[in-house]
CSV table of C-alpha atoms and ligand atoms in Angstrom, one decimal:
chain,number,residue,atom,x,y,z
A,684,MET,CA,-92.7,-27.6,-9.8
A,685,LEU,CA,-90.2,-26.9,-12.5
A,686,SER,CA,-89.6,-30.4,-13.7
A,687,LEU,CA,-87.3,-30.3,-16.8
A,688,ILE,CA,-84.1,-28.2,-16.3
A,689,LEU,CA,-81.6,-27.3,-19.0
A,690,GLY,CA,-78.1,-27.0,-17.5
A,691,ILE,CA,-75.3,-25.1,-19.2
A,692,GLU,CA,-71.6,-25.1,-18.2
A,693,SER,CA,-68.8,-23.1,-19.8
A,694,SER,CA,-66.6,-22.1,-16.9
A,695,CYS,CA,-63.3,-23.4,-18.2
A,696,ASP,CA,-62.4,-25.7,-21.0
A,697,GLU,CA,-65.5,-27.9,-21.3
A,698,THR,CA,-68.6,-26.8,-23.1
A,699,ALA,CA,-71.6,-28.8,-21.7
A,700,ALA,CA,-75.4,-28.9,-21.7
A,701,ALA,CA,-77.6,-31.4,-19.9
A,702,VAL,CA,-81.3,-32.0,-19.6
A,703,ILE,CA,-82.4,-33.2,-16.0
A,704,LYS,CA,-85.8,-34.3,-14.9
A,705,GLU,CA,-86.9,-33.6,-11.3
A,706,GLY,CA,-83.4,-32.9,-10.1
A,707,ARG,CA,-82.2,-36.6,-10.3
A,708,THR,CA,-82.8,-38.2,-13.7
A,709,VAL,CA,-80.2,-37.3,-16.3
A,710,LEU,CA,-81.9,-37.3,-19.7
A,711,SER,CA,-78.8,-36.1,-21.4
A,712,SER,CA,-75.4,-34.8,-20.5
A,713,ILE,CA,-73.2,-33.6,-23.3
A,714,VAL,CA,-69.5,-32.5,-22.8
A,715,SER,CA,-67.3,-31.1,-25.4
A,716,SER,CA,-63.7,-31.0,-24.1
A,717,GLN,CA,-61.1,-28.6,-25.3
A,718,ILE,CA,-58.1,-30.8,-24.1
A,719,GLU,CA,-56.7,-31.0,-27.6
A,720,VAL,CA,-56.8,-27.1,-28.1
A,721,HIS,CA,-54.7,-26.5,-25.0
A,722,ARG,CA,-52.5,-29.5,-25.0
A,723,GLU,CA,-49.6,-27.8,-26.9
A,724,TYR,CA,-49.5,-24.9,-24.3
A,725,GLY,CA,-49.6,-27.2,-21.2
A,726,GLY,CA,-52.5,-25.4,-19.7
A,727,VAL,CA,-55.8,-23.6,-20.6
A,728,VAL,CA,-55.4,-20.4,-22.7
A,729,PRO,CA,-58.4,-18.3,-21.7
A,730,GLU,CA,-59.0,-16.5,-25.1
A,731,LEU,CA,-58.8,-19.8,-27.1
A,732,ALA,CA,-61.2,-21.3,-24.5
A,733,SER,CA,-63.8,-18.6,-24.9
A,734,ARG,CA,-63.6,-18.7,-28.8
A,735,LYS,CA,-64.1,-22.5,-28.6
A,736,HIS,CA,-67.1,-22.1,-26.3
A,737,VAL,CA,-68.7,-19.7,-28.9
A,738,GLU,CA,-68.1,-22.3,-31.6
A,739,LYS,CA,-69.5,-25.3,-29.5
A,740,ILE,CA,-72.3,-23.9,-27.3
A,741,LEU,CA,-75.1,-24.3,-29.9
A,742,PRO,CA,-74.3,-27.7,-31.3
A,743,VAL,CA,-73.8,-29.0,-27.7
A,744,LEU,CA,-77.1,-27.6,-26.6
A,745,ARG,CA,-79.0,-29.1,-29.7
A,746,GLU,CA,-77.3,-32.4,-29.0
A,747,ALA,CA,-78.4,-32.4,-25.4
A,748,LEU,CA,-82.1,-31.6,-26.4
A,749,THR,CA,-82.1,-34.4,-29.1
A,750,LYS,CA,-80.5,-36.9,-26.9
A,751,ALA,CA,-83.0,-36.2,-24.1
A,752,GLY,CA,-85.9,-36.5,-26.7
A,753,VAL,CA,-87.3,-33.0,-26.1
A,754,THR,CA,-87.5,-29.7,-27.7
A,755,LEU,CA,-86.7,-26.2,-26.2
A,756,SER,CA,-90.4,-25.6,-25.5
A,757,ASP,CA,-90.4,-28.6,-23.2
A,758,ILE,CA,-87.8,-26.8,-20.9
A,759,ASP,CA,-89.3,-25.4,-17.6
A,760,GLY,CA,-86.2,-23.6,-16.5
A,761,ILE,CA,-82.5,-22.9,-17.4
A,762,ALA,CA,-79.6,-23.3,-14.9
A,763,VAL,CA,-76.3,-21.8,-15.8
A,764,THR,CA,-72.9,-21.6,-14.3
A,765,GLN,CA,-72.3,-18.1,-13.0
A,766,GLY,CA,-68.8,-18.6,-11.5
A,767,PRO,CA,-66.1,-19.1,-10.5
A,768,GLY,CA,-64.3,-19.5,-13.8
A,769,LEU,CA,-62.8,-17.6,-16.7
A,770,ILE,CA,-64.9,-14.6,-17.4
A,771,GLY,CA,-64.9,-14.7,-21.2
A,772,CYS,CA,-65.9,-18.3,-21.0
A,773,LEU,CA,-68.6,-17.9,-18.4
A,774,MET,CA,-70.1,-15.1,-20.5
A,775,VAL,CA,-70.7,-17.6,-23.4
A,776,GLY,CA,-72.8,-19.9,-21.3
A,777,ILE,CA,-74.6,-17.1,-19.5
A,778,SER,CA,-75.5,-15.2,-22.7
A,779,THR,CA,-76.8,-18.5,-24.2
A,780,ALA,CA,-78.9,-19.1,-21.1
A,781,LYS,CA,-80.3,-15.6,-21.1
A,782,ALA,CA,-81.2,-15.9,-24.8
A,783,VAL,CA,-83.0,-19.2,-24.2
A,784,SER,CA,-84.7,-18.0,-21.1
A,785,PHE,CA,-86.0,-14.8,-22.9
A,786,SER,CA,-87.1,-16.5,-25.9
A,787,LEU,CA,-89.0,-19.2,-24.0
A,788,GLY,CA,-90.2,-16.9,-21.2
A,789,ALA,CA,-88.7,-19.6,-18.9
A,790,PRO,CA,-87.0,-18.8,-15.5
A,791,LEU,CA,-83.3,-18.6,-15.3
A,792,VAL,CA,-81.0,-19.2,-12.3
A,793,GLY,CA,-77.3,-18.7,-11.8
A,794,VAL,CA,-75.5,-21.4,-9.9
A,795,ASP,CA,-72.0,-21.6,-8.4
A,796,HIS,CA,-69.7,-24.1,-10.1
A,797,LEU,CA,-68.1,-25.4,-7.0
A,798,GLU,CA,-71.4,-26.0,-5.2
A,799,ALA,CA,-72.6,-27.7,-8.3
A,800,HIS,CA,-69.6,-30.1,-8.2
A,801,LEU,CA,-71.0,-31.3,-4.8
A,802,ALA,CA,-74.5,-31.3,-6.1
A,803,ALA,CA,-73.4,-33.9,-8.6
A,804,SER,CA,-73.8,-36.3,-5.7
A,805,TYR,CA,-77.6,-35.6,-5.7
A,806,LEU,CA,-77.8,-37.3,-9.0
A,807,GLU,CA,-76.7,-40.7,-7.8
A,808,TYR,CA,-77.1,-40.9,-4.1
A,809,ASP,CA,-80.0,-40.4,-1.5
A,810,ILE,CA,-77.8,-38.1,0.5
A,811,SER,CA,-78.4,-37.2,4.0
A,812,PHE,CA,-77.7,-33.7,5.3
A,813,PRO,CA,-75.5,-32.2,6.7
A,814,PHE,CA,-72.5,-33.5,4.9
A,815,VAL,CA,-68.8,-32.3,4.5
A,816,GLY,CA,-67.9,-31.8,0.8
A,817,LEU,CA,-64.6,-31.5,-0.7
A,818,VAL,CA,-64.3,-30.1,-4.1
A,819,VAL,CA,-60.9,-30.8,-5.7
A,820,SER,CA,-60.3,-29.8,-9.3
A,821,GLY,CA,-57.8,-28.1,-11.6
A,822,GLY,CA,-58.8,-24.7,-10.5
A,823,HIS,CA,-60.2,-25.3,-6.9
A,824,THR,CA,-59.6,-27.0,-3.6
A,825,SER,CA,-62.5,-26.1,-1.2
A,826,LEU,CA,-64.1,-27.7,1.8
A,827,TYR,CA,-67.8,-27.1,2.6
A,828,LEU,CA,-70.3,-27.9,5.2
A,829,VAL,CA,-73.4,-28.6,3.2
A,830,LYS,CA,-76.6,-28.1,5.3
A,831,ASN,CA,-79.2,-28.9,2.7
A,832,HIS,CA,-79.5,-29.0,-1.1
A,833,THR,CA,-78.9,-25.3,-1.5
A,834,GLU,CA,-77.0,-24.1,1.7
A,835,PHE,CA,-73.3,-24.4,1.5
A,836,GLU,CA,-70.9,-23.0,4.2
A,837,LEU,CA,-67.3,-22.6,3.2
A,838,LEU,CA,-65.0,-24.1,5.7
A,839,GLY,CA,-61.6,-23.6,3.9
A,840,LYS,CA,-60.0,-23.4,0.6
A,841,THR,CA,-56.6,-23.3,-0.9
A,842,ARG,CA,-54.5,-20.2,-0.3
A,843,ASP,CA,-52.4,-20.7,-3.5
A,844,ASP,CA,-52.5,-23.6,-6.0
A,845,ALA,CA,-55.5,-26.1,-6.3
A,846,ALA,CA,-54.6,-29.8,-5.9
A,847,GLY,CA,-55.2,-30.5,-9.6
A,848,GLU,CA,-53.0,-27.6,-10.4
A,849,ALA,CA,-50.2,-29.1,-8.3
A,850,PHE,CA,-50.7,-32.4,-10.3
A,851,ASP,CA,-50.7,-30.7,-13.6
A,852,LYS,CA,-47.6,-28.5,-12.9
A,853,ALA,CA,-45.6,-31.6,-11.4
A,854,ALA,CA,-46.5,-33.5,-14.6
A,855,LYS,CA,-45.1,-30.6,-16.7
A,856,LEU,CA,-41.8,-30.5,-14.7
A,857,LEU,CA,-41.5,-34.3,-15.1
A,858,GLY,CA,-42.1,-34.0,-18.8
A,859,LEU,CA,-45.4,-36.1,-18.6
A,860,GLY,CA,-48.6,-35.5,-20.7
A,861,TYR,CA,-51.4,-32.9,-20.3
A,862,PRO,CA,-53.6,-32.9,-18.2
A,863,GLY,CA,-51.0,-34.4,-15.7
A,864,GLY,CA,-53.2,-35.7,-12.9
A,865,VAL,CA,-54.1,-38.9,-14.9
A,866,GLU,CA,-50.5,-39.5,-15.9
A,867,ILE,CA,-49.2,-39.2,-12.3
A,868,ASP,CA,-52.1,-41.4,-11.1
A,869,ARG,CA,-51.1,-44.2,-13.7
A,870,LEU,CA,-47.3,-44.0,-12.9
A,871,SER,CA,-47.8,-43.8,-9.2
A,872,ARG,CA,-49.3,-47.4,-9.2
A,873,GLU,CA,-45.8,-48.9,-9.7
A,874,GLY,CA,-43.9,-46.4,-7.6
A,875,ASP,CA,-43.0,-46.4,-3.8
A,876,ALA,CA,-44.9,-43.6,-2.0
A,877,ARG,CA,-42.4,-43.6,0.8
A,878,ALA,CA,-39.3,-43.0,-1.5
A,879,ILE,CA,-39.2,-39.3,-1.0
A,880,HIS,CA,-40.7,-37.0,1.6
A,881,PHE,CA,-42.7,-34.1,0.2
A,882,PRO,CA,-44.2,-31.4,2.6
A,883,ARG,CA,-47.8,-31.6,3.8
A,884,PRO,CA,-48.5,-28.0,4.5
A,885,PHE,CA,-51.1,-26.9,7.2
A,886,ASN,CA,-51.8,-30.6,8.1
A,887,THR,CA,-51.1,-29.9,11.7
A,888,THR,CA,-53.0,-26.7,12.1
A,889,ASP,CA,-56.7,-26.1,13.1
A,890,SER,CA,-57.4,-24.2,9.7
A,891,PHE,CA,-59.2,-26.0,7.0
A,892,ASP,CA,-57.3,-24.0,4.4
A,893,PHE,CA,-54.9,-25.8,2.0
A,894,SER,CA,-51.7,-24.9,0.3
A,895,PHE,CA,-50.1,-26.7,-2.5
A,896,SER,CA,-47.5,-24.5,-4.0
A,897,GLY,CA,-44.9,-25.5,-1.5
A,898,ILE,CA,-44.9,-29.0,-2.8
A,899,LYS,CA,-44.4,-28.0,-6.3
A,900,THR,CA,-41.4,-26.0,-5.2
A,901,ALA,CA,-40.1,-29.0,-3.3
A,902,LEU,CA,-40.2,-31.0,-6.4
A,903,VAL,CA,-38.3,-28.4,-8.5
A,904,TYR,CA,-35.5,-28.5,-5.7
A,905,TYR,CA,-35.5,-32.3,-5.8
A,906,LEU,CA,-35.2,-32.4,-9.5
A,907,LYS,CA,-32.4,-29.9,-9.4
A,908,LYS,CA,-30.4,-32.1,-7.0
A,909,ASN,CA,-31.6,-35.4,-8.8
A,910,PRO,CA,-31.9,-34.6,-12.4
A,911,ASN,CA,-32.8,-37.2,-15.2
A,912,PRO,CA,-34.6,-39.7,-13.1
A,913,ASN,CA,-34.7,-43.3,-14.7
A,914,GLN,CA,-38.2,-44.9,-15.1
A,915,GLN,CA,-38.5,-46.5,-11.8
A,916,GLN,CA,-37.2,-43.2,-9.9
A,917,LEU,CA,-39.9,-41.3,-12.0
A,918,LYS,CA,-42.6,-43.7,-10.7
A,919,ASP,CA,-41.3,-43.2,-7.1
A,920,ILE,CA,-41.4,-39.4,-7.5
A,921,CYS,CA,-44.9,-39.5,-8.8
A,922,ALA,CA,-46.1,-41.9,-6.0
A,923,SER,CA,-44.5,-39.9,-3.3
A,924,TYR,CA,-45.7,-36.5,-4.7
A,925,GLN,CA,-49.2,-37.9,-5.0
A,926,GLU,CA,-49.2,-39.4,-1.4
A,927,ALA,CA,-48.4,-36.0,0.0
A,928,ILE,CA,-51.4,-34.3,-1.8
A,929,VAL,CA,-53.8,-37.1,-1.2
A,930,GLU,CA,-52.9,-37.4,2.5
A,931,THR,CA,-53.4,-33.8,3.0
A,932,LEU,CA,-56.7,-33.8,1.4
A,933,VAL,CA,-58.0,-36.8,3.3
A,934,GLN,CA,-56.7,-35.7,6.7
A,935,LYS,CA,-58.2,-32.2,6.4
A,936,THR,CA,-61.5,-33.5,5.2
A,937,LEU,CA,-61.6,-36.2,7.9
A,938,ARG,CA,-60.9,-33.5,10.5
A,939,ALA,CA,-63.6,-31.3,9.2
A,940,ALA,CA,-66.2,-34.1,9.4
A,941,THR,CA,-65.1,-35.2,12.9
A,942,SER,CA,-65.0,-31.7,14.3
A,943,HIS,CA,-68.5,-31.2,13.0
A,944,ASN,CA,-69.7,-34.5,14.1
A,945,ILE,CA,-70.7,-35.3,10.5
A,946,LYS,CA,-71.2,-38.8,9.1
A,947,THR,CA,-71.2,-38.3,5.4
A,948,VAL,CA,-68.6,-37.0,3.2
A,949,VAL,CA,-68.7,-36.2,-0.6
A,950,ILE,CA,-65.6,-35.7,-2.6
A,951,ALA,CA,-66.1,-34.3,-6.1
A,952,GLY,CA,-64.2,-32.5,-8.9
A,953,GLY,CA,-61.8,-33.9,-11.4
A,954,VAL,CA,-59.1,-34.9,-8.8
A,955,ALA,CA,-61.8,-37.1,-7.2
A,956,CYS,CA,-61.0,-39.5,-10.1
A,957,ASN,CA,-57.5,-40.1,-8.5
A,958,SER,CA,-57.4,-43.8,-7.6
A,959,ARG,CA,-55.1,-43.3,-4.5
A,960,LEU,CA,-57.4,-40.6,-3.2
A,961,ARG,CA,-60.4,-42.9,-3.6
A,962,GLU,CA,-58.6,-45.7,-1.8
A,963,LEU,CA,-57.2,-43.7,1.1
A,964,ALA,CA,-60.3,-41.8,1.8
A,965,ARG,CA,-62.4,-45.1,1.7
A,966,GLU,CA,-60.0,-46.7,4.2
A,967,ARG,CA,-59.7,-43.7,6.5
A,968,PHE,CA,-63.3,-42.8,6.6
A,969,GLU,CA,-64.4,-46.4,7.1
A,970,GLN,CA,-62.3,-46.5,10.2
A,971,GLU,CA,-64.2,-43.6,11.6
A,972,GLY,CA,-67.6,-44.9,10.5
A,973,ILE,CA,-68.0,-42.1,8.0
A,974,SER,CA,-69.7,-43.0,4.8
A,975,LEU,CA,-67.9,-41.7,1.7
A,976,LEU,CA,-69.8,-40.7,-1.6
A,977,ILE,CA,-67.9,-40.0,-4.7
A,978,PRO,CA,-69.9,-39.2,-8.0
A,979,SER,CA,-69.1,-41.2,-11.1
A,980,PRO,CA,-66.1,-39.9,-13.0
A,981,ARG,CA,-68.4,-38.5,-15.7
A,982,TYR,CA,-70.0,-36.3,-13.0
A,983,CYS,CA,-66.7,-35.5,-11.2
A,984,THR,CA,-65.1,-33.7,-14.1
A,985,ASP,CA,-66.9,-30.6,-15.5
A,986,ASN,CA,-70.3,-31.3,-16.7
A,987,ALA,CA,-73.7,-29.6,-17.0
A,988,ALA,CA,-75.8,-32.4,-15.3
A,989,MET,CA,-74.4,-31.1,-12.0
A,990,ILE,CA,-75.6,-27.5,-12.9
A,991,GLY,CA,-79.1,-28.7,-13.8
A,992,ALA,CA,-79.2,-30.7,-10.4
A,993,LEU,CA,-78.4,-27.7,-8.3
A,994,GLY,CA,-80.5,-25.4,-10.5
A,995,PHE,CA,-83.5,-27.6,-9.8
A,996,TYR,CA,-83.3,-27.3,-6.1
A,997,ARG,CA,-82.6,-23.4,-6.4
A,998,PHE,CA,-85.7,-23.1,-8.5
A,999,GLN,CA,-87.6,-25.2,-5.9
A,1000,LYS,CA,-86.6,-22.8,-3.3
A,1001,GLY,CA,-88.1,-20.1,-5.3
A,1002,GLU,CA,-84.8,-18.5,-6.6
A,1003,ARG,CA,-84.6,-16.7,-9.9
A,1004,SER,CA,-82.1,-14.7,-11.7
A,1005,GLU,CA,-82.8,-11.7,-13.8
A,1006,LEU,CA,-81.5,-11.1,-17.3
A,1007,ASN,CA,-78.8,-8.8,-16.0
A,1008,LEU,CA,-77.1,-11.7,-14.4
A,1009,ASN,CA,-73.3,-11.3,-14.3
A,1010,PRO,CA,-70.5,-13.8,-14.1
A,1011,TYR,CA,-68.0,-13.8,-11.2
A,1012,SER,CA,-64.4,-15.1,-11.6
A,1013,THR,CA,-63.3,-15.9,-8.2
A,1014,SER,CA,-65.6,-16.6,-5.1
A,1015,ARG,CA,-69.3,-15.8,-5.0
A,1016,PRO,CA,-69.9,-12.3,-4.2
A,1017,ARG,CA,-72.3,-11.3,-1.4
A,1018,TYR,CA,-75.9,-11.4,-1.9
A,1019,ILE,CA,-77.1,-8.4,-3.9
A,1020,ARG,CA,-80.7,-8.8,-5.0
A,1021,GLY,CA,-82.0,-7.0,-7.9
A,1022,ARG,CA,-78.6,-5.9,-9.3
A,1023,GLY,CA,-78.2,-9.2,-11.2
A,1024,LEU,CA,-74.8,-9.9,-9.4
A,1025,VAL,CA,-76.0,-13.1,-7.8
A,1026,SER,CA,-79.4,-14.7,-7.5
A,1027,HIS,CA,-79.1,-16.2,-4.1
B,1606,KG4,O1,-63.1,-30.6,-12.4
B,1606,KG4,P1,-62.2,-30.6,-13.5
B,1606,KG4,O2,-62.6,-31.5,-14.9
B,1606,KG4,O3,-62.0,-29.2,-14.1
B,1606,KG4,C1,-61.8,-28.2,-13.2
B,1606,KG4,O4,-62.9,-27.6,-12.8
B,1606,KG4,O5,-60.6,-27.8,-13.0
B,1606,KG4,O6,-60.7,-31.1,-13.0
B,1606,KG4,C2,-59.6,-31.2,-13.9
B,1606,KG4,C3,-58.4,-31.6,-13.0
B,1606,KG4,C4,-57.0,-31.4,-13.7
B,1606,KG4,O7,-56.1,-30.8,-12.9
B,1606,KG4,C5,-56.7,-33.0,-13.8
B,1606,KG4,O8,-55.2,-33.2,-13.9
B,1606,KG4,C6,-57.3,-33.6,-12.5
B,1606,KG4,O9,-58.5,-33.0,-12.5
B,1606,KG4,N1,-57.5,-35.0,-12.7
B,1606,KG4,C7,-56.8,-35.9,-11.9
B,1606,KG4,C8,-57.2,-37.1,-12.2
B,1606,KG4,N2,-58.0,-37.0,-13.3
B,1606,KG4,C9,-58.2,-35.7,-13.5
B,1606,KG4,N3,-55.8,-35.5,-10.8
B,1606,KG4,C10,-55.4,-36.8,-10.3
B,1606,KG4,N4,-55.7,-37.9,-10.6
B,1606,KG4,C11,-56.5,-38.2,-11.6
B,1606,KG4,N5,-56.9,-39.5,-11.9
B,1607,ZN,ZN1,-64.9,-27.9,-12.2
C-alpha cells in the first residue's frame, strides 16, 4: 500500500500542498491564498494567478513536508489536481508533481478537483456509500451520485453561473467586499429573507441541472428600480437573494437523494461554509431521515488534503498517471489510457 501521499492543488487562486497518511490522517495541509492579489480586480485574473503559483509552489511544498515532519524521500505517491480549473494555474501544480514524481521514482496520479471536494469528507467521516454529493464553489455547482471512494456519477451541474459566482457577482453589484459570499452571509443574518422574491430556476423540473444567472439579472433589475438601498434594505436584499440560492441548492440535492433512495448527503466546496445553507440543509434533511455531512471549513475551501485523500484511493485501485499527464479546463475528458489525457 502507498501510505504517505503528497497532494498538490493549484487549480484557481490557492496554492496548496498536503501530506496525507493512509488516506485519512492529515499530517499537514498548507494553503497560500491569493485573495489579496485579485481583490482590486473583483475576481481572479488568470495570468496573475499562474504567476503567483509559480512563486509559491515550492515554498508551500517545503512547508507541507516540514510541518508533516517528513522529507521528500518518505513520500510514496503524488496526487495532483488535473482539472477543472485555469489551465495556466493547473500546469504549475502538474509540472511540479511530475518533477517530484520523476526525481523520486514515485508514482503520480491526476485527480479531478470537484470529485476531490467530495473526497474531503473521507478525511473526517466514516462515510457509507452510496451518497449524494453537492459541490458548490466559486467556479462550480455540481451534483453527484458517489458509488464508492473513486466512482462518481454526475447527476447535474449548472448551465451558467456557479452558486459562488452568483454570490460574488451580487456582492459586487451591491458594493460589498471580495469574495462576496462571506459578506452576503454576514449581512443576511440581520435581513428579512421574505422581503423580496428572487427566482428559483429549474426548481420544479426533473432535471438536476442548476441555473444561477437569472437571479443575478433579477438583482440588476431590482437595483435599477430601487437604487441606493439603506442599510436595512441592503440586509433584506442579501437575505432574500441568499435564500433563493440556498433553497434551490437544498431542494435539488434533497430530490436527488430521495429519488435515488440515498440516506447520506455530502455538501462541499467554498459555498458549503454558508451558514444559511448549513442551517436549511440540516433542517430539511433531518425531516427526511437523511444524514448530512459537511467537511470543516478548511477542507471545504480549496486545499490539497482533499487531493491527497482522493489520490490515496485512486492509487489503491491501481491507477497511475504517466509523465505526459495534461490538465483539462472544464469537465473531465473521456477515458483515454496511455495518452496522458486522464488516468482513470
Ligand atoms: O471552493 P472555493 O474556495 O474555490 C473554488 O473552487 O471556487 O469557493 C470559493 C467560493 C467563493 O465564490 C466565495 O464567495 C464562496 O465560495 N463562499 C461563500 C461563503 N464562503 C465562501 N459563499 C457563501 N457564503 C459563505 N459563507
Ligand atoms: Zn474548489
